[in-house]
Short mmCIF file of C-alpha atoms in Angstrom, two decimals:
data_model
loop_
_atom_site.label_atom_id
_atom_site.label_comp_id
_atom_site.label_asym_id
_atom_site.label_seq_id
_atom_site.Cartn_x
_atom_site.Cartn_y
_atom_site.Cartn_z
CA MET A 1 29.74 54.83 122.37
CA ASN A 2 30.79 53.90 125.82
CA THR A 3 33.83 51.72 126.52
CA THR A 4 34.22 49.66 129.70
CA ARG A 5 36.16 46.59 130.84
CA HIS A 6 34.50 43.15 130.83
CA THR A 7 35.50 40.40 133.23
CA LEU A 8 35.57 37.08 131.43
CA ALA A 9 33.99 34.32 133.49
CA PRO A 10 32.84 30.80 132.70
CA LEU A 11 29.25 30.44 131.63
CA SER A 12 26.82 28.85 134.08
CA ALA A 13 25.68 25.34 133.28
CA ALA A 14 22.10 26.64 132.88
CA LEU A 15 23.15 29.38 130.49
CA THR A 16 25.36 27.02 128.49
CA ALA A 17 22.48 24.49 128.19
CA LEU A 18 20.15 27.31 127.16
CA ILE A 19 22.25 28.73 124.28
CA LEU A 20 24.12 25.62 123.04
CA TRP A 21 23.44 24.96 119.49
CA GLY A 22 25.64 25.81 117.56
CA CYS A 23 52.67 22.04 119.53
CA GLU A 24 54.44 23.08 122.40
CA PRO A 25 52.79 23.51 125.79
CA ALA A 26 51.30 26.93 126.28
CA GLU A 27 53.33 29.49 128.10
CA GLU A 28 52.44 30.53 131.71
CA THR A 29 48.96 32.03 131.97
CA GLN A 30 48.73 35.59 133.24
CA PRO A 31 46.00 35.93 135.84
CA ALA A 32 42.83 37.84 135.02
CA PRO A 33 42.48 41.43 136.18
CA GLU A 34 15.10 39.00 115.31
CA ALA A 35 15.79 35.64 113.89
CA SER A 36 14.82 34.72 110.33
CA GLY A 37 14.10 31.06 109.85
CA ASN A 38 13.78 28.34 112.45
CA ALA A 39 13.64 24.59 112.61
CA ALA A 40 9.97 24.48 111.89
CA ALA A 41 10.16 26.98 109.00
CA SER A 42 13.20 25.32 107.36
CA GLY A 43 12.07 21.74 107.95
CA VAL A 44 15.50 20.96 109.42
CA GLU A 45 15.86 19.54 112.87
CA TYR A 46 18.90 20.62 114.83
CA SER A 47 20.51 18.53 117.59
CA ASP A 48 22.37 19.69 120.65
CA PRO A 49 25.78 17.98 120.68
CA ASP A 50 25.66 17.66 124.45
CA ASN A 51 22.03 16.35 124.39
CA PRO A 52 21.58 14.35 121.19
CA GLY A 53 18.14 14.32 119.75
CA THR A 54 17.06 17.70 121.10
CA ALA A 55 16.01 20.43 118.68
CA SER A 56 16.37 24.21 118.62
CA THR A 57 16.70 27.00 116.15
CA PRO A 58 19.44 27.18 113.57
CA ASP A 59 20.59 30.51 115.04
CA SER A 60 21.85 28.62 118.13
CA HIS A 61 25.36 28.75 116.83
CA TRP A 62 26.95 25.60 118.35
CA GLN A 63 24.31 23.28 116.92
CA CYS A 64 24.33 21.46 113.60
CA PRO A 65 21.46 19.68 111.81
CA GLN A 66 21.20 15.93 112.43
CA ASP A 67 21.79 15.46 108.70
CA ALA A 68 24.57 17.98 108.07
CA GLY A 69 24.66 17.36 104.32
CA GLN A 70 27.44 16.74 101.85
CA ALA A 71 30.78 18.55 101.45
CA PRO A 72 31.45 20.48 98.21
CA SER A 73 33.75 19.06 95.53
CA GLY A 74 35.43 20.20 92.38
CA THR A 75 35.69 23.84 91.34
CA LEU A 76 32.82 26.20 92.20
CA THR A 77 32.19 29.90 91.76
CA ALA A 78 30.58 32.28 94.27
CA GLU A 79 28.43 35.14 93.02
CA ARG A 80 28.65 38.82 94.09
CA ILE A 81 25.75 39.98 96.19
CA PRO A 82 24.09 42.89 94.43
CA GLY A 83 24.08 46.09 96.52
CA SER A 84 27.01 45.00 98.71
CA ALA A 85 29.70 47.15 97.07
CA THR A 86 31.45 49.49 99.50
CA THR A 87 30.49 53.12 99.83
CA GLN A 88 33.89 54.09 101.28
CA GLU A 89 35.86 56.45 99.09
CA GLU A 90 39.19 55.08 100.30
CA ALA A 91 40.53 51.60 99.48
CA GLY A 92 39.95 48.92 102.12
CA LEU A 93 38.56 45.48 102.86
CA TYR A 94 35.47 43.76 104.21
CA GLU A 95 36.37 41.26 106.97
CA GLY A 96 35.06 39.11 109.78
CA PRO A 97 31.66 37.94 108.58
CA VAL A 98 29.30 36.57 111.32
CA TRP A 99 25.72 35.45 111.12
CA ILE A 100 23.67 36.76 114.05
CA GLY A 101 19.87 36.68 114.54
CA GLY A 102 19.08 36.18 110.86
CA SER A 103 21.56 38.81 109.54
CA LEU A 104 25.11 38.95 108.25
CA TYR A 105 27.39 41.38 110.00
CA PHE A 106 30.94 42.22 108.89
CA SER A 107 33.78 44.68 109.37
CA ASP A 108 34.42 47.37 106.77
CA PHE A 109 37.83 49.13 107.16
CA THR A 110 39.96 51.28 105.07
CA PHE A 111 43.82 51.58 104.69
CA GLN A 112 43.83 55.17 105.98
CA GLU A 113 45.94 56.01 109.00
CA GLY A 114 44.64 54.03 111.96
CA PHE A 115 42.64 51.64 109.69
CA PRO A 116 39.28 53.16 110.59
CA SER A 117 36.58 50.52 110.72
CA ARG A 118 32.84 50.14 111.06
CA VAL A 119 30.45 47.10 111.34
CA GLN A 120 27.95 46.76 108.52
CA ARG A 121 24.80 44.63 108.25
CA LEU A 122 23.42 43.01 105.13
CA THR A 123 19.67 43.59 105.27
CA ALA A 124 16.99 41.22 104.05
CA GLU A 125 16.58 43.52 101.07
CA GLY A 126 20.20 42.98 100.13
CA THR A 127 21.37 46.51 101.09
CA LEU A 128 23.95 47.58 103.60
CA GLU A 129 23.31 49.53 106.78
CA THR A 130 25.86 50.60 109.39
CA ALA A 131 25.40 48.71 112.65
CA LEU A 132 28.41 50.23 114.54
CA GLU A 133 30.40 53.28 113.72
CA ASP A 134 34.12 53.53 114.63
CA SER A 135 34.24 49.87 115.71
CA GLY A 136 38.03 49.51 115.04
CA SER A 137 37.21 45.86 114.21
CA ASN A 138 38.53 43.13 112.02
CA GLY A 139 37.44 39.55 112.83
CA LEU A 140 33.99 39.15 114.44
CA ALA A 141 32.17 36.38 116.34
CA VAL A 142 29.13 36.03 118.51
CA ASP A 143 29.17 34.88 122.10
CA ALA A 144 26.68 32.75 124.05
CA GLU A 145 24.66 35.75 125.17
CA GLY A 146 24.38 37.17 121.63
CA PHE A 147 26.98 39.93 122.07
CA LEU A 148 29.21 40.77 119.13
CA MET A 149 32.86 39.77 119.90
CA ALA A 150 35.49 41.58 117.89
CA ALA A 151 39.22 41.59 117.28
CA THR A 152 39.91 45.32 117.43
CA HIS A 153 43.04 46.92 116.09
CA ASP A 154 42.20 50.37 117.26
CA ALA A 155 42.33 49.33 120.92
CA LYS A 156 44.72 46.40 120.33
CA ALA A 157 42.19 44.31 122.16
CA ILE A 158 39.51 41.67 122.14
CA SER A 159 36.29 43.69 122.57
CA ARG A 160 32.63 42.91 123.26
CA TYR A 161 29.83 45.01 121.70
CA GLU A 162 26.20 45.46 122.58
CA LEU A 163 24.72 45.86 119.08
CA SER A 164 21.62 47.72 120.26
CA THR A 165 23.59 50.49 122.00
CA GLY A 166 27.06 50.32 120.46
CA ASP A 167 28.63 50.10 123.92
CA ARG A 168 32.02 48.38 123.98
CA GLU A 169 33.69 46.34 126.71
CA ILE A 170 37.37 45.59 126.54
CA VAL A 171 37.79 41.89 127.34
CA TRP A 172 41.61 41.86 127.17
CA ASP A 173 44.30 44.13 125.74
CA GLU A 174 47.77 43.04 126.79
CA TYR A 175 50.26 40.24 127.38
CA ALA A 176 53.37 40.49 129.58
CA ASP A 177 52.40 44.08 130.37
CA SER A 178 52.53 45.22 126.73
CA PRO A 179 49.72 45.80 124.24
CA PHE A 180 48.91 43.19 121.62
CA ASN A 181 49.99 43.87 118.02
CA SER A 182 46.68 43.96 116.12
CA PRO A 183 44.22 41.22 117.06
CA ASN A 184 42.92 39.88 113.74
CA ASP A 185 40.46 36.95 114.11
CA LEU A 186 38.90 34.95 116.90
CA THR A 187 36.82 31.95 117.81
CA LEU A 188 34.93 31.01 120.94
CA THR A 189 34.40 27.69 122.79
CA ARG A 190 31.04 26.66 124.25
CA ASP A 191 32.22 27.59 127.75
CA GLY A 192 33.31 31.09 126.71
CA ALA A 193 37.02 30.77 126.21
CA ILE A 194 38.49 32.73 123.34
CA TYR A 195 41.27 31.79 120.85
CA PHE A 196 42.56 34.65 118.71
CA THR A 197 45.35 35.54 116.34
CA ASP A 198 47.65 38.51 116.76
CA PRO A 199 49.68 39.34 113.59
CA ASP A 200 51.17 42.74 112.81
CA PHE A 201 49.08 43.80 109.88
CA GLN A 202 47.47 46.79 111.61
CA ARG A 203 50.07 47.24 114.32
CA SER A 204 50.49 50.91 113.42
CA ALA A 205 46.85 51.62 114.35
CA ALA A 206 47.91 52.34 117.93
CA PRO A 207 51.16 52.54 119.89
CA GLY A 208 52.96 49.54 121.28
CA GLY A 209 53.00 45.83 120.47
CA GLN A 210 54.61 42.46 121.04
CA PRO A 211 58.04 41.19 119.98
CA LYS A 212 56.37 38.26 118.22
CA THR A 213 53.16 37.43 116.37
CA ARG A 214 51.22 34.78 118.30
CA VAL A 215 48.05 32.76 118.81
CA TYR A 216 46.50 33.37 122.28
CA ARG A 217 43.79 31.86 124.48
CA ILE A 218 41.76 33.90 126.95
CA ASP A 219 39.68 32.25 129.66
CA SER A 220 38.69 32.91 133.23
CA ASP A 221 42.31 32.26 134.38
CA GLY A 222 43.76 34.92 132.08
CA VAL A 223 45.66 34.98 128.82
CA SER A 224 48.15 32.39 127.61
CA VAL A 225 50.17 31.75 124.41
CA VAL A 226 49.07 28.85 122.19
CA ASP A 227 51.80 29.28 119.59
CA ASP A 228 54.51 31.88 118.82
CA THR A 229 56.19 30.06 115.93
CA LEU A 230 53.73 30.85 113.11
CA SER A 231 54.51 34.06 111.21
CA ASN A 232 51.54 36.35 111.13
CA PRO A 233 48.80 33.91 112.17
CA ASN A 234 45.46 34.93 110.65
CA GLY A 235 42.33 32.83 110.39
CA VAL A 236 41.34 30.70 113.41
CA SER A 237 38.53 28.18 113.93
CA LEU A 238 37.60 25.19 116.14
CA SER A 239 36.49 21.75 115.06
CA PRO A 240 32.86 20.88 115.89
CA ASP A 241 33.97 18.75 118.86
CA GLU A 242 36.40 21.48 120.01
CA GLN A 243 39.27 18.89 120.13
CA THR A 244 41.15 20.62 117.30
CA LEU A 245 42.10 24.30 116.83
CA TYR A 246 42.88 25.38 113.26
CA VAL A 247 45.03 28.39 112.43
CA ALA A 248 46.18 29.63 109.01
CA GLY A 249 49.22 31.92 108.56
CA GLY A 250 52.67 32.30 107.11
CA GLY A 251 52.01 34.51 104.10
CA GLU A 252 53.23 33.40 100.70
CA GLN A 253 54.54 30.14 102.10
CA GLY A 254 51.57 29.67 104.34
CA VAL A 255 50.15 26.65 106.20
CA LEU A 256 46.97 25.44 107.69
CA ARG A 257 47.98 24.19 111.13
CA ALA A 258 46.01 21.89 113.41
CA TYR A 259 46.50 21.87 117.23
CA SER A 260 45.19 18.99 119.30
CA LEU A 261 43.41 20.20 122.44
CA ASP A 262 42.74 18.43 125.74
CA ALA A 263 39.58 18.76 127.77
CA ASP A 264 40.84 22.02 129.32
CA GLY A 265 41.60 23.55 125.88
CA GLN A 266 45.38 23.21 126.19
CA VAL A 267 47.53 22.18 123.28
CA THR A 268 48.84 18.57 123.34
CA GLY A 269 50.31 18.53 119.85
CA GLN A 270 50.30 20.12 116.41
CA ARG A 271 50.63 19.23 112.77
CA ASP A 272 50.58 21.15 109.46
CA LEU A 273 47.63 19.88 107.38
CA ALA A 274 48.20 21.74 104.12
CA GLU A 275 50.18 24.41 102.32
CA VAL A 276 48.21 27.55 101.46
CA THR A 277 49.15 30.80 99.74
CA VAL A 278 48.55 34.02 101.65
CA PRO A 279 45.89 32.48 103.82
CA ASP A 280 43.36 34.77 105.47
CA GLY A 281 40.18 33.78 107.27
CA MET A 282 38.37 30.50 107.50
CA ALA A 283 35.08 28.73 108.26
CA ILE A 284 34.07 25.27 109.44
CA ASP A 285 31.18 23.17 108.18
CA CYS A 286 29.15 20.74 110.29
CA LEU A 287 31.11 17.80 108.91
CA GLY A 288 34.28 19.34 110.21
CA ASN A 289 35.73 20.42 106.87
CA ILE A 290 37.83 23.61 106.84
CA TYR A 291 37.30 26.47 104.37
CA VAL A 292 40.45 28.61 104.06
CA THR A 293 40.46 31.82 102.03
CA GLU A 294 43.59 32.50 99.94
CA HIS A 295 43.72 36.24 99.71
CA THR A 296 45.50 36.97 96.46
CA LYS A 297 44.55 33.67 94.81
CA GLN A 298 40.92 34.89 95.06
CA ARG A 299 39.56 31.60 96.18
CA VAL A 300 38.47 29.43 99.11
CA ARG A 301 40.09 26.04 99.48
CA VAL A 302 38.11 23.32 101.29
CA PHE A 303 40.00 20.68 103.24
CA SER A 304 38.92 17.64 105.15
CA PRO A 305 40.00 17.31 108.83
CA GLU A 306 42.83 15.07 107.55
CA GLY A 307 44.09 17.73 105.17
CA GLU A 308 42.69 16.27 101.96
CA SER A 309 41.86 18.92 99.37
CA LEU A 310 38.14 18.59 98.56
CA ALA A 311 37.12 21.67 96.56
CA GLU A 312 37.84 25.26 95.66
CA ILE A 313 35.43 28.17 95.45
CA ARG A 314 36.49 31.03 93.21
CA VAL A 315 35.62 34.74 93.44
CA ASP A 316 36.55 37.68 91.21
CA ALA A 317 38.61 39.85 93.64
CA ASN A 318 40.88 39.49 96.68
CA ILE A 319 39.12 37.58 99.43
CA THR A 320 39.45 37.78 103.18
CA ASN A 321 37.05 35.59 105.18
CA ALA A 322 34.09 33.30 105.24
CA ALA A 323 31.04 32.34 107.33
CA PHE A 324 27.96 30.22 106.99
CA GLY A 325 24.49 31.83 107.28
CA GLY A 326 20.92 31.71 105.96
CA PRO A 327 17.85 30.01 107.39
CA GLU A 328 19.49 26.56 107.19
CA ARG A 329 23.06 27.89 107.46
CA GLN A 330 23.96 26.40 104.06
CA THR A 331 24.84 29.76 102.48
CA LEU A 332 28.58 30.43 102.49
CA TYR A 333 29.17 34.18 102.70
CA LEU A 334 32.54 35.59 101.68
CA THR A 335 34.11 38.95 102.34
CA GLY A 336 36.85 40.67 100.32
CA ALA A 337 37.98 43.84 98.57
CA GLY A 338 34.93 45.98 99.07
CA THR A 339 32.28 43.40 98.24
CA LEU A 340 30.42 40.28 99.35
CA TRP A 341 29.87 36.96 97.64
CA GLN A 342 27.61 34.03 98.40
CA ILE A 343 27.19 30.43 97.31
CA GLU A 344 24.60 27.83 98.28
CA LEU A 345 26.09 24.55 99.42
CA ASP A 346 24.75 21.17 100.39
CA VAL A 347 26.19 21.27 103.83
CA ALA A 348 25.46 23.41 106.91
CA GLY A 349 28.18 25.29 108.75
CA TYR A 350 29.06 27.54 111.59
CA PRO A 351 28.22 31.29 111.68
CA TYR A 352 31.80 32.64 111.90
#
């Protein structure tokens, strides 16, 4: 596997049009150094938020169906996916689910020294195959060009992978001339900017680190701090209109925090939407509802954009993260302690 450095640049208008689907002021920015299912097959028409009424495939990850569906309510239970149990001999976790090209990909790491990690793919037959060895990854996402984006603790960096070759590019790996702690989760905007969390959970995977745990933004101008007041920020997602950034963190006395963003992606205010216990990853549905995993509570809590508690989805082991997938993107996939769960919902959502 080759590793190089990738220069982050804004997407061209043509490329963006092609792939569009679907606090305190930030600190000073440091300058930059086969799809399964489609609209016809599923019977669902998908609209481009920048060009209402257009249609494209559900794999275009920034799009949502014109009729997004209905949010879950009450108490639900997700089912384990047969054949998804880990083959690792050492204890560890599944993390960072992302739906790409008709398949679910996720990180599979152990608690051994260095937290060795690989990326697995759930096949159509319901079995697991290794897509990337030695990925060093936790949270995953997909960029506009279809590359796998990863929060990688082995390199203390945001990395970009070519799935077909396994080649890695380092997007960014430092702030204020020091390495990050252990990038954990990430989300991307339509124009290619990256928000990510940097707790200290896997800090020992490599030397160095930061004096604080933070939320960061990376864009073509460099890296900047979004928030340095939230202890061990973890899950991170954007609202469908990209006007709100959601971050969960704080451990036992955790919170789901919402940051208002201006047109340039800068924070103009923040508020705590809900209290959550040991929050981990999160997902967003096309109605804008937030799905927050509570690790040791073994459940997902669903909140409206206003912070109203709508539903909970239970599992039978510690849980880490969530993502929507399937041909109509109405399957909520969940990762956790060496297994996967799924539940069919009446609402479509985003693929990481």
